[in-house]
Amino acid sequence: MSTIISKISVDDAVFSTPEYKNDRMVFNYIEGARQYDTTEFLSDHKNVIICRKAGHNSVWIWTNDGMHDDMDFIISVAKAVREFNSSDLKFFVKPAVAQMFSDMYALISCDLDYQVKSEFSLGVYKYCDTKVLSDNSVTVQRYNKKFKDAFFQFYMDLKDEFHWSEETVISKVNRFLALNTYLLLKNGNIVSVCVISDDDGECSSIRSTATKQEERNKGYGSLVTNIACKSNKKDGNSQIMLYTNIGNLSANATFKKAGFKLVGNVHLIKS
């Protein structure tokens, strides 16, 4: 039997179900998106939440665990997502439902030329340890305007590694400057960066961490992230979260060293 999925408001009953509350930490992106009037939410009011911010190609899909083996339910979810009418989407779903959803969406969306370009599991980490690491050879401070040009150049130097165009660098840097951005300085130069947003409801999120190529494997990424997170905790943010590719061993090691604990997983499907 087909599940009826339609647009809902940000105070719909589905956000209060025990099942969603249990998963809210892992799907904290959805909680943050509830703050924006331009976010579109779809649901059956009980077993699924489909979230997409206006202008973004990321689609977050929370599902009730009991529905993972319900083929008709997954088909209904895929049909609802198909109405976004785009093959250039990124889907974040629970690992247990990932393959079934991907297959159903591809089948239903043949005319959209949908295909899976890549997919992998993301570890969901929560900051737990407020202990600050130390290194007397460097300093960490919050961004200020005198570093604007150097901050832009820092990301320009990494754009090929990140597969970013110059336009993407400009766009991202401008967004980062409006967030909680911390710089690790060595001899007055930017060596490592951590950017934290504060727009995810009860949670803040790590938006970017990066270190100059020649300065890696020295603990700088963990250090700037640890101090940035401690500073944000002092500012009253109850939880700080991040998502990172489980296969990126160096990134996972950096975040664990910075005081993060793995609390769950989601699966990313790029089309």
Short mmCIF file of C-alpha atoms in Angstrom, two decimals, residues 78-79 82-83 85-87 101-116:
data_model
loop_
_atom_site.label_atom_id
_atom_site.label_comp_id
_atom_site.label_asym_id
_atom_site.label_seq_id
_atom_site.Cartn_x
_atom_site.Cartn_y
_atom_site.Cartn_z
CA ALA A 78 11.76 7.68 -3.84
CA LYS A 79 8.74 9.00 -5.74
CA ARG A 82 11.80 12.44 -7.61
CA GLU A 83 9.50 15.48 -7.60
CA ASN A 85 13.21 16.88 -10.62
CA SER A 86 16.99 16.78 -10.46
CA SER A 87 19.65 14.12 -10.89
CA PHE A 101 16.47 3.68 -1.68
CA SER A 102 19.20 4.19 -4.28
CA ASP A 103 17.88 1.34 -6.44
CA MET A 104 14.28 2.55 -6.24
CA TYR A 105 15.14 6.18 -6.96
CA ALA A 106 17.27 5.19 -9.95
CA LEU A 107 14.48 3.00 -11.34
CA ILE A 108 11.84 5.70 -10.92
CA SER A 109 14.09 8.46 -12.26
CA CYS A 110 15.46 6.96 -15.48
CA ASP A 111 14.32 10.00 -17.47
CA LEU A 112 16.33 12.23 -15.14
CA ASP A 113 19.48 10.33 -16.13
CA TYR A 114 20.02 9.45 -12.50
CA GLN A 115 23.06 7.40 -11.64
CA VAL A 116 25.12 6.89 -8.51
#
